[in-house]
Short mmCIF file of C-alpha atoms in Angstrom, two decimals:
data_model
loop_
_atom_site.label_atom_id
_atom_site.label_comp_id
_atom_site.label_asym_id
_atom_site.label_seq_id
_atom_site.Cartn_x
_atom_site.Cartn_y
_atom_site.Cartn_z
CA UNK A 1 -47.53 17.52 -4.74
CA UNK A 2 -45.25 15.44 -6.54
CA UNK A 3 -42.83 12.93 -5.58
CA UNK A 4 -39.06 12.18 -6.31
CA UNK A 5 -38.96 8.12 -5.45
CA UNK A 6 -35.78 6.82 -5.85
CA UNK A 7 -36.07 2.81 -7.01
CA UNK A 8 -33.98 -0.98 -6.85
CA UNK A 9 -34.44 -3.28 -9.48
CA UNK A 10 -33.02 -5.85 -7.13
CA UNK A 11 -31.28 -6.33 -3.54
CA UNK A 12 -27.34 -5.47 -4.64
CA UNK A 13 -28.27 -2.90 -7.68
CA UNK A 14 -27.94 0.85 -7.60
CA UNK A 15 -30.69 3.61 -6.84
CA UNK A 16 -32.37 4.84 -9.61
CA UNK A 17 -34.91 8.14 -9.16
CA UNK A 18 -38.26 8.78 -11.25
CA UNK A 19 -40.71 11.24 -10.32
CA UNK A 20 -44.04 10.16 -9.06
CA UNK A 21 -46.10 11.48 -11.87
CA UNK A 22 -49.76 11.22 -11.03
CA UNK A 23 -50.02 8.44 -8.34
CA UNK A 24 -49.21 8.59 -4.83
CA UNK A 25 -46.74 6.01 -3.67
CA UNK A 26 -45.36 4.72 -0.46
CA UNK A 27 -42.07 3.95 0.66
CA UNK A 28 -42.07 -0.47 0.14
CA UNK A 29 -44.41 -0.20 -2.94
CA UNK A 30 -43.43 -2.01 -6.49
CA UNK A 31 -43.92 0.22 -9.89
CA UNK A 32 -43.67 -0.18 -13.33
CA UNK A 33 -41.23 2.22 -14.94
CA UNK A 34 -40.07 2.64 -18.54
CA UNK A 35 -36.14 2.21 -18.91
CA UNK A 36 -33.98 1.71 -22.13
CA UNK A 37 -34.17 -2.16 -21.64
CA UNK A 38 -37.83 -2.33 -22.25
CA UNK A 39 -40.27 -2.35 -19.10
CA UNK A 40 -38.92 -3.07 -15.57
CA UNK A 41 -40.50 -3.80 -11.98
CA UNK A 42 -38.91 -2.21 -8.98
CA UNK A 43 -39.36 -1.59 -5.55
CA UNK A 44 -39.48 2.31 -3.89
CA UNK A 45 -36.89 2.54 -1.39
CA UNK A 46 -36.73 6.43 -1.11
CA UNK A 47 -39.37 9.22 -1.59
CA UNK A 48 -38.86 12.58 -1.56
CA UNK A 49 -40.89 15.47 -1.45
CA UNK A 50 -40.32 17.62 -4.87
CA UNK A 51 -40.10 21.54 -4.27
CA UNK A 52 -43.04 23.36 -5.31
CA UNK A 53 -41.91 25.29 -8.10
CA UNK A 54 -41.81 21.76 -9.93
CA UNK A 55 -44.68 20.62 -9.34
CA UNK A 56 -46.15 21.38 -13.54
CA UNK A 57 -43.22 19.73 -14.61
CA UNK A 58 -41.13 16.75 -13.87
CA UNK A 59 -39.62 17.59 -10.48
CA UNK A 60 -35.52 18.03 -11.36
CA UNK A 61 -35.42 16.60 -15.02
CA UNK A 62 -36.43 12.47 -13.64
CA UNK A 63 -39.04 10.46 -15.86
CA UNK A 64 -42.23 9.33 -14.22
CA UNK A 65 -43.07 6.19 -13.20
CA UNK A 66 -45.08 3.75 -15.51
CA UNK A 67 -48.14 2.70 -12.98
CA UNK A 68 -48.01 0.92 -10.11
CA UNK A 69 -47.81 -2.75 -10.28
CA UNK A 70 -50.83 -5.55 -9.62
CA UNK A 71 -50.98 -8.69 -8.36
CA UNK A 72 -50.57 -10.09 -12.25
CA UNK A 73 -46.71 -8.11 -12.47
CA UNK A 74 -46.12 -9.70 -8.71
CA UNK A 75 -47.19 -13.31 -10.67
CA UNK A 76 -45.06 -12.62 -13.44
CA UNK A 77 -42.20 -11.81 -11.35
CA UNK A 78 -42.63 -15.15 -9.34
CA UNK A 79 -42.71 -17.21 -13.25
CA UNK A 80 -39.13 -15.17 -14.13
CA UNK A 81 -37.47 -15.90 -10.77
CA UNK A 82 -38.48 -19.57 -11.85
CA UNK A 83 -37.52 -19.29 -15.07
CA UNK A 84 -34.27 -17.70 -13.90
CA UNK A 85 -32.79 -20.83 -11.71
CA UNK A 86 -34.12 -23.16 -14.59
CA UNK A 87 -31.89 -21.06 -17.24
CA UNK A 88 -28.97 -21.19 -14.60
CA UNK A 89 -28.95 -25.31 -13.87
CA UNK A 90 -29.40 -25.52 -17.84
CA UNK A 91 -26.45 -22.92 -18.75
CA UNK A 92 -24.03 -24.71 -16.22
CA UNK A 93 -24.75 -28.31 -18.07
CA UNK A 94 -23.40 -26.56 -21.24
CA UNK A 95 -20.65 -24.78 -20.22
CA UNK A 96 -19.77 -28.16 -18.49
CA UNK A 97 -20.55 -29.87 -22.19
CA UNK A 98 -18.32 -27.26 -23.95
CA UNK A 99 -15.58 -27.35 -21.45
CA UNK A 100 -15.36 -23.63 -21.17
CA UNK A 101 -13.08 -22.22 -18.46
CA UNK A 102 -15.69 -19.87 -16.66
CA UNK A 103 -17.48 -19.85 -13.54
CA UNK A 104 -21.84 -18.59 -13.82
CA UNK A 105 -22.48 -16.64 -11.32
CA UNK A 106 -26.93 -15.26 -11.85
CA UNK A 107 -29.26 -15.41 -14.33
CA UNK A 108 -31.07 -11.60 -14.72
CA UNK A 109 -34.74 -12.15 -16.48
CA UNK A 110 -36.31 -8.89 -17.52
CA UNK A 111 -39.59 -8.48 -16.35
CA UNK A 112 -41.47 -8.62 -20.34
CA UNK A 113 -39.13 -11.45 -20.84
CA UNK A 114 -37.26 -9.69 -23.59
CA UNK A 115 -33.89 -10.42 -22.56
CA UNK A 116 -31.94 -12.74 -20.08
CA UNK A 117 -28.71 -11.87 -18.85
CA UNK A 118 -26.41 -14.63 -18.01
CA UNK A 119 -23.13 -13.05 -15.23
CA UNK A 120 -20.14 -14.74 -15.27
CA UNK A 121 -16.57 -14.74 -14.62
CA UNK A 122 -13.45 -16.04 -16.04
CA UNK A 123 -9.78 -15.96 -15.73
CA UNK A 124 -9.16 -14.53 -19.65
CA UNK A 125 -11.59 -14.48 -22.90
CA UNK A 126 -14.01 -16.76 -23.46
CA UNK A 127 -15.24 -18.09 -26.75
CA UNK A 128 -18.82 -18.67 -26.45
CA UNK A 129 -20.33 -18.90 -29.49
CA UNK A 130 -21.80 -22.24 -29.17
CA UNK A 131 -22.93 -21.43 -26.01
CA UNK A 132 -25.07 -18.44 -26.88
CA UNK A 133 -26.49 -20.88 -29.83
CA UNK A 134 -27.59 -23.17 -27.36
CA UNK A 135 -29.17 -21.13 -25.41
CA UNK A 136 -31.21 -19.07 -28.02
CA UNK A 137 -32.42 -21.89 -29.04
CA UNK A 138 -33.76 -23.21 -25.77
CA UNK A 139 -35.26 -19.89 -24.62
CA UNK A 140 -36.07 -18.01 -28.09
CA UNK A 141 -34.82 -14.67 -26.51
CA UNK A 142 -31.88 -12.00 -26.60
CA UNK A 143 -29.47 -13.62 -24.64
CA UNK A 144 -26.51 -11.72 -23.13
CA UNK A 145 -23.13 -12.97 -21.44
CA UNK A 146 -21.93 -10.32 -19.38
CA UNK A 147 -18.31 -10.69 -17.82
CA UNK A 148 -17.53 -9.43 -14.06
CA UNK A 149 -15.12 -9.15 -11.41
CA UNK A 150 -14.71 -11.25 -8.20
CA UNK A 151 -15.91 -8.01 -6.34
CA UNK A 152 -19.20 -8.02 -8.56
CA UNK A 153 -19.72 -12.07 -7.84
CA UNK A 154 -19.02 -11.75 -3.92
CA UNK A 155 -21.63 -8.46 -4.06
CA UNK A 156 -24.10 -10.81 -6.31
CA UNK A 157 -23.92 -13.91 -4.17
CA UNK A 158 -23.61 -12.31 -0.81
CA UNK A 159 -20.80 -13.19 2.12
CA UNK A 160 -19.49 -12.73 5.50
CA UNK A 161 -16.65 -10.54 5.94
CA UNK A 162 -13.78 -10.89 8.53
CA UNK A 163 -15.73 -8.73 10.88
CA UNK A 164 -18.61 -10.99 11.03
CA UNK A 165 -21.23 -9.47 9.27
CA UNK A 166 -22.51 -9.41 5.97
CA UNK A 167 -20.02 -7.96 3.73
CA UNK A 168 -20.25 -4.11 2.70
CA UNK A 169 -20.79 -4.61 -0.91
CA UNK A 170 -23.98 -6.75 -0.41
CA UNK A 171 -25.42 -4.64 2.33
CA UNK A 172 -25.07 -1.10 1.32
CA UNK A 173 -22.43 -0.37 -0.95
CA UNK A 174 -23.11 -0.13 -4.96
CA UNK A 175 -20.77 1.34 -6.46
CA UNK A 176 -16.30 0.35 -6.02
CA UNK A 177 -14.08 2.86 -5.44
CA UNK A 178 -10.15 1.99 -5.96
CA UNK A 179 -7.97 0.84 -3.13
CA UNK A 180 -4.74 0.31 -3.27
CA UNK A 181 -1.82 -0.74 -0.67
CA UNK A 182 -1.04 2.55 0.23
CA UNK A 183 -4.10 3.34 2.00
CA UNK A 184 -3.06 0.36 4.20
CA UNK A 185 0.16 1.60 4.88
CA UNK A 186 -1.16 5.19 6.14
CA UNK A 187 -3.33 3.58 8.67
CA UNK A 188 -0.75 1.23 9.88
CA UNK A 189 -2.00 -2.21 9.33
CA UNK A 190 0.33 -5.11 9.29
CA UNK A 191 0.78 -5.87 5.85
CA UNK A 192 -0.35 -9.06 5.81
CA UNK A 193 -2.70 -10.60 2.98
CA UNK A 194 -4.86 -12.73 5.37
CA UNK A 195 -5.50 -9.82 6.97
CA UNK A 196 -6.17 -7.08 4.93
CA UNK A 197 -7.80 -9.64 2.23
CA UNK A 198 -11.54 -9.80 2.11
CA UNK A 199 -13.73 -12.80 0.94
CA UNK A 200 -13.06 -11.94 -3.10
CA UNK A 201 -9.08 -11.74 -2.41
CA UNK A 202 -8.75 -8.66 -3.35
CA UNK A 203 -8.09 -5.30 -0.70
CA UNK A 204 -10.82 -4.76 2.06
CA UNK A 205 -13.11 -2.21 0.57
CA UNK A 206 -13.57 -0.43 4.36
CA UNK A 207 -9.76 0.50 4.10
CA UNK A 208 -11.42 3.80 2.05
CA UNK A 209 -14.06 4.31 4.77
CA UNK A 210 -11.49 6.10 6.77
CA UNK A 211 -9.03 7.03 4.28
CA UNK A 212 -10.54 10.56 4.58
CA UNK A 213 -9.54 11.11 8.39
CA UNK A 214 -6.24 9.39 8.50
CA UNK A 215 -5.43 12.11 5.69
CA UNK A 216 -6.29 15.12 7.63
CA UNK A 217 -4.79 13.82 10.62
CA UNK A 218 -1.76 13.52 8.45
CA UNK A 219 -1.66 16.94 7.34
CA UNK A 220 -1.81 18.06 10.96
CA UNK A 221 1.21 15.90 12.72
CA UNK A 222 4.60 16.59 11.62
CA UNK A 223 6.89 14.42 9.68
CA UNK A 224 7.98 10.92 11.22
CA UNK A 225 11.80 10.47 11.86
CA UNK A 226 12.13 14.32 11.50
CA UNK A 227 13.80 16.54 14.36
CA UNK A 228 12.36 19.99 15.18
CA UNK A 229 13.12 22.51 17.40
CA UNK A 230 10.74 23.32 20.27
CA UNK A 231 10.57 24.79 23.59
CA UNK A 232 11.72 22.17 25.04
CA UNK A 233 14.51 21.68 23.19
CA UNK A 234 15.66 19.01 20.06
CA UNK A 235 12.45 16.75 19.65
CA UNK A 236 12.40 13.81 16.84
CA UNK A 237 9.10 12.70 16.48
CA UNK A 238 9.07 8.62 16.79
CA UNK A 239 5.33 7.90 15.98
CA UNK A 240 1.79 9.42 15.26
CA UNK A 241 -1.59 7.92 17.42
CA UNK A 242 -4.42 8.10 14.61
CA UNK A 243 -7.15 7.24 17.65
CA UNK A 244 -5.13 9.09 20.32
CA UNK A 245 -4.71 12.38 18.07
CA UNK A 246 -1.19 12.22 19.89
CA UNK A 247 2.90 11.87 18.84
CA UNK A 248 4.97 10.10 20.65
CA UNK A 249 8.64 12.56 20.85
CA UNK A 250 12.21 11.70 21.57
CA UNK A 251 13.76 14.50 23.64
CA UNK A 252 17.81 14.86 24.25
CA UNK A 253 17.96 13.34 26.78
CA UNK A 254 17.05 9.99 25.26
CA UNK A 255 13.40 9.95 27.06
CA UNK A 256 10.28 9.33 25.31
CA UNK A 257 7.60 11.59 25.70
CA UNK A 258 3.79 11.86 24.25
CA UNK A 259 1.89 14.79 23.83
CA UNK A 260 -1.17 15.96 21.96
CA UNK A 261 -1.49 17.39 18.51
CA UNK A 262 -2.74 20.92 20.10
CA UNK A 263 0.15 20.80 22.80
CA UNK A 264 2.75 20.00 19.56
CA UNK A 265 1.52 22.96 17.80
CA UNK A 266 2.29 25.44 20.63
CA UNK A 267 5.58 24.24 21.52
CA UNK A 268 7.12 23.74 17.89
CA UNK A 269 9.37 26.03 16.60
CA UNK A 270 9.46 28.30 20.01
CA UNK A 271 12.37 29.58 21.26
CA UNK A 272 13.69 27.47 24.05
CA UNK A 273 12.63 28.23 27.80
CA UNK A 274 14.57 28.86 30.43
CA UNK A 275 14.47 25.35 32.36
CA UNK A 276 15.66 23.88 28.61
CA UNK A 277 18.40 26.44 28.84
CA UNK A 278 19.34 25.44 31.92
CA UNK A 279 20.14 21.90 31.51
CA UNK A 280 21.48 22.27 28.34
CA UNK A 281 24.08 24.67 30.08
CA UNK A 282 24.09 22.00 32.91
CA UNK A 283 25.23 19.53 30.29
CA UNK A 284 27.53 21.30 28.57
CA UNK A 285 29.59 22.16 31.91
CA UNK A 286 29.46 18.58 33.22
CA UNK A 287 32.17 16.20 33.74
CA UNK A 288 33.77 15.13 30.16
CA UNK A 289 34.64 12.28 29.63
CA UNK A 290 39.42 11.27 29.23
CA UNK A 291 39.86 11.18 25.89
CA UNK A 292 41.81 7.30 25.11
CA UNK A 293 45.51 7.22 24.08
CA UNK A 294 49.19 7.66 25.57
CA UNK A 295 50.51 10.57 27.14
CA UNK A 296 53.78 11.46 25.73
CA UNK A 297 56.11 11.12 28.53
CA UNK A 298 59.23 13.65 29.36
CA UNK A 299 62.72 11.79 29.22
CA UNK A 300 63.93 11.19 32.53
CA UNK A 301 67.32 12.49 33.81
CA UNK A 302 69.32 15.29 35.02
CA UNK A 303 68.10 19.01 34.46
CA UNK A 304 69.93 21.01 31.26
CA UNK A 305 72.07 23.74 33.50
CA UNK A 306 71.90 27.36 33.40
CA UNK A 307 74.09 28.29 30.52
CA UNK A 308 72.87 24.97 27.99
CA UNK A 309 69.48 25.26 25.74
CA UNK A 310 66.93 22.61 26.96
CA UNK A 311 66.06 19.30 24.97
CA UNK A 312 62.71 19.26 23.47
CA UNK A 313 61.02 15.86 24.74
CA UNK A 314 60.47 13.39 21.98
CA UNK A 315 56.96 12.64 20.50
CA UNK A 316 55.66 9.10 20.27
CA UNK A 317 56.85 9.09 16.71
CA UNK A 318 60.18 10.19 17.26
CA UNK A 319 60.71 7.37 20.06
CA UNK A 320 59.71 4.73 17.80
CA UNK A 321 61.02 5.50 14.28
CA UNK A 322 64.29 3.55 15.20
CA UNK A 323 62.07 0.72 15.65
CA UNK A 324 60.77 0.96 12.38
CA UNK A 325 63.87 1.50 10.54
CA UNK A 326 64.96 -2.39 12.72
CA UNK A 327 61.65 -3.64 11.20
CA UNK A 328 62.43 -2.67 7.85
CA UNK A 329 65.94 -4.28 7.51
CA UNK A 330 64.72 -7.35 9.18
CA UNK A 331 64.02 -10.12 6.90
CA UNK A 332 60.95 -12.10 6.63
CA UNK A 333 60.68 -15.05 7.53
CA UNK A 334 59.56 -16.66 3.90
CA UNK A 335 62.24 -14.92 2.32
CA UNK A 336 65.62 -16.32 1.06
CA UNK A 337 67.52 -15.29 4.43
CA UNK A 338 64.70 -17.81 6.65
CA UNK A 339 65.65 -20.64 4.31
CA UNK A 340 69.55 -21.42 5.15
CA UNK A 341 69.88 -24.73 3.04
CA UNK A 342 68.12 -23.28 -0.01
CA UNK A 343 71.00 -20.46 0.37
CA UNK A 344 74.02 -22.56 0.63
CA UNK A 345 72.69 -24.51 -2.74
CA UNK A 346 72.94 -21.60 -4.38
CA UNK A 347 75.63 -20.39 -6.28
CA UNK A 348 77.03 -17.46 -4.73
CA UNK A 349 77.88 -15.02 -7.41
CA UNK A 350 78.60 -11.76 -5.56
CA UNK A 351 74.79 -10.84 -5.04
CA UNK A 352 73.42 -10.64 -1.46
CA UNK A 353 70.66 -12.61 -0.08
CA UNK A 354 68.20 -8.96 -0.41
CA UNK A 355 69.22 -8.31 -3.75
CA UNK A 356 68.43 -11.51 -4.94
CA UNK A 357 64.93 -11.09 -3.03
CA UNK A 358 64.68 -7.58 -4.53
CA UNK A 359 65.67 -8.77 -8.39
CA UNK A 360 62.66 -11.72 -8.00
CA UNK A 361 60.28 -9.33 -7.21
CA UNK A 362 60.62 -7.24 -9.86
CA UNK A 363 57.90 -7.33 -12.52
CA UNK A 364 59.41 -8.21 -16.00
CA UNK A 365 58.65 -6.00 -18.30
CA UNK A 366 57.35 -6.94 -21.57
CA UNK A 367 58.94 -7.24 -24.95
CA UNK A 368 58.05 -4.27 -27.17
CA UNK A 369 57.24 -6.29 -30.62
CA UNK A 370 58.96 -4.29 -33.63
CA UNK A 371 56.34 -2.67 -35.76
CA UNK A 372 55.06 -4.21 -39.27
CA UNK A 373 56.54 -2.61 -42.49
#
């Protein structure tokens, strides 16, 4: 029966199936399999019976494996490992010759030797020209410079995370998936770089591990800062408990409650029950508070007789317009009637002391110009 194996060409790289062909293989075995960079020597991490129906052909569409490899391919992979840290201690010397702003990170050998891929990373473009030259020359090879991100380097090189372990992207993840501040602000996690930062300074790649569940929990509470009638009366809803599957309400009477997602969902949007009833109607019925402000007061004296109409009491504004019209006509104090020597100075010319004040005041007007012929 055949076999679907699925294969790693090394410790951080991604799955890759073939079908068994001929030869029975064990999970922890190395093979030889054809791929479009030439020949290639990887290790079975998966198999998989293939259904029966497939058996004459390649089980779903997957080339077969090459052979499986001797004791010579394990040799040969021992020389390129070799070779490998020798090309990386000679590459860094040049780069460090050529002053070249870049950072290598691994030297990739191909197991037939027929090309050696140098990873590295760098701010901006690189012009490596003389670089490449260099190192054709010293290895007689294809030689390729491949640029990658800090995530790809930390993955590469390996690292413990925050949590102390060995970070995600070394250990079992292989391929990145986008996150972006927003996750972090649905799962309520103080905003703070340090914190939500992981060894490659860029966004914790576990904040998408969970990004599935905080979204369906979202779609089940209501909206926060929201009120919504219940059963139980007005209800604002202060908070959602992502662990807790709970919200955390504000009734009317100012008193926090909490209660489940499943209790929220039979109590919102029901018609109020009696008890509610009854202590809004207690509330409403209660002692109100005395509005601030005067009283006007009735003018005291003798009662109107029989035969005469009665007074109507005065307002507040009534009593005090006369002391209104006194603030009006008196002067101020910076005018011309607070300064008495600056008044007898003046020439007294038959104009009061307010006119004067008034005729100061005025704005003068402007001078029309006449127009241009």
């Amino acid at each position: 029966m055949s076999q679907i194996l699925g294969v790693k060409f090394n410790d951080y790289g991604q799955v890759y199936y073939f079908g068994s062909g001929p030869f029975v293989v064990r999970e922890g075995q190395h093979v030889i399999v054809k791929t479009d960079q030439g020949m290639g020597l990887g290790k079975v991490v998966l198999v998989r019976q293939a259904p029966k129906e497939m058996d004459d052909e390649d089980p779903e569409g997957h080339k077969a494996i090459y052979r499986l490899a001797n004791d010579k391919d394990m040799e040969a992979v021992a020389e390129n490992e070799v070779l490998s840290r020798d090309a990386f201690k000679f590459c860094r010397a040049c780069i460090n010759t050529h002053k070249l702003g870049m950072k290598l990170v691994d030297v990739e050998v191909f197991f037939d030797r027929s090309k050696m891929v140098f990873y590295f990373t760098a701010p901006g473009r690189i012009d490596f020209r003389e670089l490449i030259k260099d190192l054709v020359k010293e290895y007689r090879t294809r030689i390729e410079l491949r640029q990658i991100g800090v995530r790809h380097e930390t993955q590469m090189l390996g690292a413990i995370g925050n949590c102390g372990q060995m970070c995600c992207c070394r250990r079992f993840m292989r391929k990145f998936v986008p996150v972006t501040i927003k996750m972090a602000k649905e799962q309520n996690l103080f905003l703070n770089p340090t914190k939500i930062s992981g060894i490659c300074g860029r966004l914790l790649c576990c904040l998408s591990f969970e990004q599935k569940g905080y979204e369906e929990f979202h779609r089940m509470c209501p909206r926060v800062g929201k009120k919504y009638p219940t059963s139980l009366g007005q209800m604002k809803v202060l908070r959602s408990n992502f662990f807790k599957k709970s919200l955390s309400l504000l009734d009317e009477n100012f008193e926090e409650q909490e209660v489940s997602i499943d209790e929220w969902n039979e109590i919102v949007n029901k018609p109020p029950s009696d008890e509610a009833k009854a202590e809004a109607k207690a509330r409403a019925t209660g002692p109100k508070a005395r509005r601030g402000g005067r009283r006007p007061t009735r003018p005291e004296g003798p009662s109107p007789e029989p035969g005469q109409p009665e007074t109507e009491p005065l307002s507040l504004a009534q009593e005090d317009a006369p002391d209104r019209d006194e603030r009006k006509r008196r002067p101020r104090k910076d005018g011309p009637a607070a300064r008495p020597e600056q008044a007898a100075d003046a020439p007294d010319d038959g104009e009061s002391a307010d006119a004067k004040s008034k005729r100061a005041r005025r704005p003068r007007r402007r001078r029309r110009r006449p127009p241009k012929k």
